[in-house]
Every structure is written in C-alpha cells, then in structure tokens.
C-alpha cells in the first residue's frame, strides 16, 4: 500500500457531477471522492499508461475507500503513477505520459 486517496465522499444524485475539479475519483456508479478541499498527497499522483501503481476500491467498516498500491519495486525519486481509467467519452483528453505503450488519450 502506498497511500489512500483521501477526500469528501459525494453521492451522485441524478444529474451528472460537474467535472470542473481535477481531483475527483469515481468509486462506483453513484459515489465520487472529491479531494479538492480536503485531499492528501494522493491527489497529485499523475496518470500513466504504463504505471507503477494501481488504484483499488476497498471496503473498510462498510465505507468504500480508494487505496493506491504498488505493482512493482519503486525506486527513490521515481515518479508514482497509476492508470486513471477514465470512462470512454467522445471528447478525448490527450495523454502526455510518454510511456512506450501510451494510449494517446486518458479516456
Ligand atoms: Zn499515456
């Protein structure tokens, strides 16, 4: 375990949540963790198509939490990254991760 993605849990009711903040993490169909106001260092972790970590939703005392785990040994000063796995949408967000197997877009 590297770090928990901490933030406010937001129930998504009917309308689509405004994706104005870059610090939103979707837990499931109707819950989002918003790290805009009360996040920790995890919100600064960048996306990579060839990441050294992955995000996993775990349940602790009936509450869903997002935890970043490492996939491999991570060296000193090596950047920590994970795959954001954004849903596929028409409007593409270009990916600049620089990995050899880069998909070209985040979504
Ligand atoms: Zn990429």
Coordinates of N, CA, C and O and ligand atoms in Angstrom, one line a residue:
X1 N 0.8 -1.2 0.0 CA 0.0 0.0 0.0 C 0.9 1.2 0.0 O 1.8 1.3 0.8
X2 N 0.5 2.2 -0.9 CA 1.3 3.4 -1.0 C 0.6 4.5 -0.2 O 1.2 5.2 0.7
X3 N -0.6 4.8 -0.5 CA -1.3 5.9 0.1 C -2.8 5.7 -0.2 O -3.2 5.1 -1.2
X4 N -3.6 6.3 0.7 CA -5.1 6.3 0.5 C -5.4 7.6 -0.2 O -4.9 8.6 0.1
X5 N -6.4 7.5 -1.2 CA -6.8 8.7 -1.9 C -7.9 9.3 -1.0 O -9.1 8.8 -1.0
X6 N -7.6 10.3 -0.2 CA -8.5 10.9 0.8 C -9.3 12.0 0.2 O -8.8 12.8 -0.6
X7 N -10.5 12.1 0.5 CA -11.4 13.3 0.1 C -12.8 13.1 0.7 O -13.1 12.2 1.4
X8 N -13.6 14.1 0.3 CA -15.0 14.0 0.7 C -15.8 13.1 -0.2 O -15.6 13.1 -1.4
X9 N -16.6 12.2 0.4 CA -17.4 11.3 -0.4 C -18.7 12.0 -0.8 O -19.4 12.6 0.0
X10 N -18.9 12.0 -2.1 CA -20.1 12.7 -2.6 C -21.0 11.7 -3.3 O -20.6 10.9 -4.2
X11 N -22.3 11.7 -2.9 CA -23.3 10.9 -3.5 C -23.8 11.6 -4.8 O -24.1 12.7 -4.7
X12 N -23.7 10.9 -5.8 CA -24.1 11.5 -7.1 C -25.5 11.2 -7.4 O -26.0 10.1 -7.6
X13 N -26.3 12.3 -7.3 CA -27.8 12.1 -7.4 C -28.2 12.6 -8.8 O -28.0 13.8 -9.1
X14 N -28.9 11.8 -9.5 CA -29.5 12.1 -10.8 C -28.5 12.7 -11.8 O -27.9 12.1 -12.6
X15 N -28.3 14.0 -11.6 CA -27.6 14.8 -12.6 C -26.1 14.4 -12.6 O -25.5 13.9 -11.6
X16 N -25.4 14.6 -13.7 CA -24.0 14.3 -13.9 C -23.2 15.3 -13.0 O -23.5 16.5 -13.1
X17 N -22.3 14.8 -12.3 CA -21.4 15.7 -11.4 C -20.6 16.6 -12.3 O -20.0 16.1 -13.3
X18 N -20.5 17.8 -12.0 CA -19.7 18.8 -12.8 C -18.2 18.4 -12.6 O -17.6 18.4 -11.5
X19 N -17.6 18.1 -13.7 CA -16.2 17.7 -13.7 C -15.2 18.9 -13.8 O -14.3 18.9 -14.6
X20 N -15.5 19.9 -13.0 CA -14.6 21.1 -13.0 C -13.3 20.9 -12.2 O -12.3 21.5 -12.5
X21 N -13.4 20.0 -11.2 CA -12.2 19.8 -10.4 C -11.4 18.6 -11.0 O -12.0 17.6 -11.3
X22 N -10.0 18.8 -11.0 CA -9.3 17.6 -11.5 C -9.1 16.6 -10.4 O -8.4 15.5 -10.6
X23 N -9.6 16.8 -9.2 CA -9.3 16.0 -8.0 C -10.5 15.1 -7.7 O -10.8 14.9 -6.5
X24 N -11.2 14.6 -8.7 CA -12.4 13.8 -8.5 C -12.0 12.3 -8.8 O -11.3 12.1 -9.8
X25 N -12.4 11.4 -7.9 CA -12.1 10.0 -8.2 C -13.4 9.2 -8.1 O -14.1 9.3 -7.0
X26 N -13.9 8.6 -9.1 CA -15.1 7.8 -9.1 C -14.9 6.5 -8.4 O -14.0 5.7 -8.7
X27 N -15.7 6.2 -7.3 CA -15.6 5.0 -6.6 C -16.5 3.9 -7.2 O -16.1 2.8 -7.4
X28 N -17.7 4.3 -7.5 CA -18.7 3.4 -8.2 C -19.7 4.3 -9.0 O -19.5 5.5 -9.1
X29 N -20.8 3.6 -9.4 CA -21.8 4.3 -10.2 C -22.3 5.6 -9.6 O -22.5 6.6 -10.3
X30 N -22.5 5.6 -8.2 CA -23.1 6.8 -7.6 C -22.2 7.5 -6.5 O -22.8 8.3 -5.7
X31 N -21.0 7.2 -6.5 CA -20.1 7.8 -5.4 C -18.8 8.3 -6.0 O -18.2 7.6 -6.8
X32 N -18.5 9.6 -5.6 CA -17.2 10.2 -6.1 C -16.5 10.6 -4.8 O -17.1 11.1 -3.9
X33 N -15.2 10.5 -4.8 CA -14.3 11.1 -3.8 C -13.8 12.4 -4.3 O -13.1 12.4 -5.4
X34 N -14.1 13.5 -3.7 CA -13.6 14.8 -4.1 C -12.5 15.2 -3.2 O -12.7 15.5 -2.0
X35 N -11.3 15.3 -3.7 CA -10.1 15.7 -3.0 C -9.8 17.2 -3.1 O -8.7 17.6 -2.7
X36 N -10.7 18.0 -3.7 CA -10.5 19.4 -3.9 C -10.2 20.2 -2.7 O -9.2 20.9 -2.6
X37 N -11.0 19.9 -1.6 CA -10.9 20.8 -0.4 C -10.1 20.0 0.7 O -9.5 20.7 1.5
X38 N -10.3 18.7 0.8 CA -9.6 18.1 1.9 C -8.9 16.8 1.4 O -9.2 15.7 1.9
X39 N -8.1 16.9 0.5 CA -7.3 15.8 0.0 C -6.0 15.6 0.6 O -5.6 16.5 1.4
X40 N -5.3 14.6 0.3 CA -3.9 14.4 0.7 C -3.0 14.4 -0.5 O -3.4 14.7 -1.6
X41 N -1.8 13.9 -0.3 CA -0.8 13.9 -1.4 C -1.3 13.0 -2.6 O -0.8 13.3 -3.7
X42 N -2.1 12.1 -2.4 CA -2.6 11.2 -3.4 C -3.2 11.9 -4.6 O -3.1 11.4 -5.7
X43 N -3.8 13.0 -4.4 CA -4.4 13.8 -5.5 C -3.4 14.3 -6.5 O -3.8 14.7 -7.6
X44 N -2.2 14.4 -6.1 CA -1.2 14.9 -7.0 C -0.5 13.8 -7.9 O 0.3 14.0 -8.7
X45 N -0.9 12.5 -7.7 CA -0.3 11.4 -8.4 C -0.8 11.5 -9.9 O -2.1 11.6 -10.1
X46 N 0.1 11.5 -10.8 CA -0.3 11.6 -12.2 C -0.7 10.3 -12.9 O -0.4 9.2 -12.4
X47 N -1.4 10.4 -14.0 CA -1.7 9.2 -14.8 C -0.5 8.7 -15.6 O 0.3 9.5 -16.1
X48 N -0.5 7.4 -15.8 CA 0.4 6.9 -16.8 C -0.2 5.7 -17.5 O -0.9 4.9 -16.8
X49 N 0.0 5.5 -18.8 CA -0.5 4.3 -19.4 C 0.4 3.0 -19.1 O 0.0 1.9 -19.4
X50 N 1.6 3.3 -18.5 CA 2.4 2.2 -18.1 C 2.8 2.5 -16.6 O 4.0 2.8 -16.3
X51 N 1.9 2.4 -15.7 CA 2.1 2.9 -14.3 C 2.8 1.9 -13.4 O 2.9 0.8 -13.7
X52 N 3.3 2.5 -12.3 CA 4.0 1.6 -11.3 C 3.1 1.3 -10.1 O 3.4 0.6 -9.2
X53 N 1.9 1.9 -10.2 CA 0.9 1.6 -9.1 C -0.5 1.4 -9.7 O -0.7 1.7 -10.9
X54 N -1.4 1.0 -8.9 CA -2.8 0.9 -9.4 C -3.7 1.3 -8.2 O -3.3 1.2 -7.1
X55 N -4.9 1.7 -8.6 CA -5.9 2.1 -7.6 C -6.9 1.0 -7.4 O -7.3 0.4 -8.3
X56 N -7.3 0.8 -6.1 CA -8.2 -0.2 -5.8 C -9.2 0.3 -4.8 O -8.9 1.0 -3.9
X57 N -10.5 0.0 -5.0 CA -11.5 0.4 -4.1 C -11.7 -0.8 -3.1 O -11.9 -1.9 -3.4
X58 N -11.5 -0.4 -1.8 CA -11.6 -1.4 -0.7 C -12.7 -1.0 0.2 O -13.0 0.2 0.3
X59 N -13.3 -1.9 1.0 CA -14.4 -1.6 1.9 C -13.8 -1.8 3.3 O -13.4 -2.8 3.7
X60 N -13.8 -0.7 4.1 CA -13.4 -0.7 5.5 C -14.6 -0.3 6.4 O -15.0 0.9 6.2
X61 N -15.1 -1.1 7.2 CA -16.2 -0.8 8.1 C -17.4 -0.2 7.3 O -17.8 0.9 7.6
X62 N -17.7 -0.9 6.2 CA -18.8 -0.5 5.3 C -18.6 0.8 4.6 O -19.5 1.3 3.9
X63 N -17.4 1.3 4.6 CA -17.1 2.5 3.8 C -16.2 2.2 2.7 O -15.2 1.5 3.0
X64 N -16.5 2.7 1.5 CA -15.6 2.4 0.4 C -14.4 3.4 0.4 O -14.6 4.6 0.6
X65 N -13.2 2.9 0.3 CA -12.0 3.7 0.3 C -11.2 3.4 -1.0 O -11.2 2.3 -1.5
X66 N -10.5 4.4 -1.5 CA -9.6 4.2 -2.6 C -8.2 4.2 -2.1 O -7.7 5.0 -1.4
X67 N -7.5 3.1 -2.4 CA -6.1 2.9 -2.0 C -5.2 2.7 -3.2 O -5.6 2.0 -4.1
X68 N -4.1 3.4 -3.2 CA -3.1 3.2 -4.2 C -2.1 2.2 -3.8 O -1.5 2.3 -2.7
X69 N -1.9 1.1 -4.6 CA -1.0 0.0 -4.3 C 0.1 0.0 -5.4 O -0.1 0.4 -6.5
X70 N 1.3 -0.4 -5.0 CA 2.4 -0.5 -6.0 C 2.3 -1.8 -6.7 O 1.8 -2.8 -6.2
X71 N 2.7 -1.8 -8.0 CA 2.7 -3.0 -8.8 C 4.1 -3.6 -8.8 O 4.3 -4.8 -9.3
X72 N 5.0 -2.9 -8.4 CA 6.4 -3.3 -8.6 C 7.3 -2.5 -7.6 O 6.8 -1.6 -6.9
X73 N 8.6 -2.8 -7.6 CA 9.5 -2.0 -6.7 C 9.6 -0.6 -7.3 O 9.6 -0.4 -8.5
X74 N 9.5 0.4 -6.4 CA 9.6 1.8 -6.8 C 10.9 2.4 -6.2 O 11.1 2.3 -5.0
X75 N 11.7 2.9 -7.1 CA 13.0 3.5 -6.7 C 12.9 4.9 -6.1 O 11.8 5.5 -6.2
X76 N 13.9 5.3 -5.4 CA 13.9 6.7 -4.8 C 13.9 7.6 -6.0 O 14.5 7.5 -7.0
X77 N 13.1 8.7 -5.8 CA 12.9 9.7 -6.8 C 12.1 9.3 -8.1 O 12.0 10.0 -9.0
X78 N 11.7 8.0 -8.1 CA 10.8 7.6 -9.2 C 9.4 8.1 -9.0 O 8.9 8.1 -7.9
X79 N 8.8 8.6 -10.1 CA 7.5 9.2 -10.0 C 6.5 8.0 -9.8 O 6.5 7.0 -10.5
X80 N 5.5 8.3 -8.9 CA 4.5 7.3 -8.7 C 3.3 7.7 -9.6 O 2.9 8.9 -9.7
X81 N 2.8 6.7 -10.4 CA 1.7 6.9 -11.3 C 0.8 5.7 -11.2 O 1.1 4.7 -10.8
X82 N -0.5 6.0 -11.7 CA -1.4 4.9 -11.9 C -2.3 5.2 -13.1 O -2.3 6.4 -13.5
X83 N -3.0 4.2 -13.5 CA -3.9 4.4 -14.7 C -5.2 5.0 -14.2 O -5.9 4.3 -13.4
X84 N -5.6 6.2 -14.7 CA -6.8 6.8 -14.2 C -8.1 6.1 -14.6 O -9.1 6.2 -14.0
X85 N -8.0 5.3 -15.7 CA -9.1 4.5 -16.3 C -10.4 5.4 -16.4 O -11.4 5.0 -15.9
X86 N -10.2 6.5 -17.0 CA -11.4 7.3 -17.3 C -12.3 6.6 -18.2 O -11.9 5.9 -19.1
X87 N -13.6 6.9 -18.1 CA -14.6 6.2 -19.0 C -14.4 6.8 -20.4 O -14.0 7.9 -20.6
X88 N -14.7 5.9 -21.4 CA -14.6 6.4 -22.8 C -15.6 7.4 -23.1 O -16.8 7.1 -22.9
X89 N -15.2 8.5 -23.6 CA -16.1 9.6 -24.0 C -15.7 10.1 -25.3 O -14.6 10.0 -25.8
X90 N -16.6 10.9 -26.0 CA -16.3 11.4 -27.3 C -15.2 12.5 -27.2 O -14.4 12.6 -28.1
X91 N -15.3 13.3 -26.2 CA -14.3 14.4 -26.0 C -13.1 13.8 -25.4 O -13.1 13.4 -24.2
X92 N -12.0 13.7 -26.2 CA -10.8 13.0 -25.7 C -9.9 13.9 -25.0 O -9.7 15.1 -25.4
X93 N -9.3 13.4 -23.9 CA -8.3 14.2 -23.2 C -6.9 13.6 -23.5 O -6.7 12.4 -23.3
X94 N -6.0 14.4 -24.2 CA -4.8 13.9 -24.6 C -3.9 13.4 -23.4 O -3.9 14.1 -22.4
X95 N -3.2 12.3 -23.6 CA -2.3 11.8 -22.6 C -0.9 12.1 -23.0 O -0.5 11.9 -24.1
X96 N -0.1 12.7 -22.0 CA 1.3 13.1 -22.3 C 2.2 12.3 -21.4 O 3.3 12.8 -21.0
X97 N 1.8 11.0 -21.1 CA 2.6 10.3 -20.1 C 4.0 9.9 -20.6 O 4.9 9.6 -19.9
X98 N 4.1 9.7 -21.9 CA 5.4 9.4 -22.5 C 5.8 7.9 -22.5 O 6.9 7.6 -22.9
X99 N 4.9 7.1 -22.0 CA 5.2 5.6 -22.0 C 5.2 5.1 -23.4 O 4.5 5.6 -24.3
X100 N 6.0 4.0 -23.6 CA 6.0 3.4 -24.9 C 4.7 2.9 -25.4 O 4.4 3.0 -26.6
X101 N 3.9 2.4 -24.5 CA 2.6 1.9 -24.8 C 1.5 2.9 -24.6 O 0.3 2.5 -24.3
X102 N 1.8 4.2 -24.6 CA 0.8 5.2 -24.3 C -0.4 5.1 -25.3 O -0.2 4.9 -26.5
X103 N -1.6 5.1 -24.7 CA -2.8 5.0 -25.5 C -3.1 6.3 -26.3 O -4.0 6.3 -27.1
X104 N -2.5 7.4 -25.9 CA -2.7 8.7 -26.6 C -3.8 9.5 -25.9 O -3.7 10.8 -26.1
X105 N -4.7 8.9 -25.2 CA -5.8 9.7 -24.5 C -6.0 9.1 -23.1 O -5.7 7.9 -22.9
X106 N -6.5 9.9 -22.3 CA -6.8 9.4 -20.9 C -8.2 8.7 -20.9 O -8.5 8.0 -19.9
X107 N -9.0 9.0 -21.9 CA -10.4 8.4 -21.9 C -10.7 7.7 -23.2 O -9.9 7.7 -24.1
Ligands
LIG1 ZN1 -0.3 7.7 -21.9

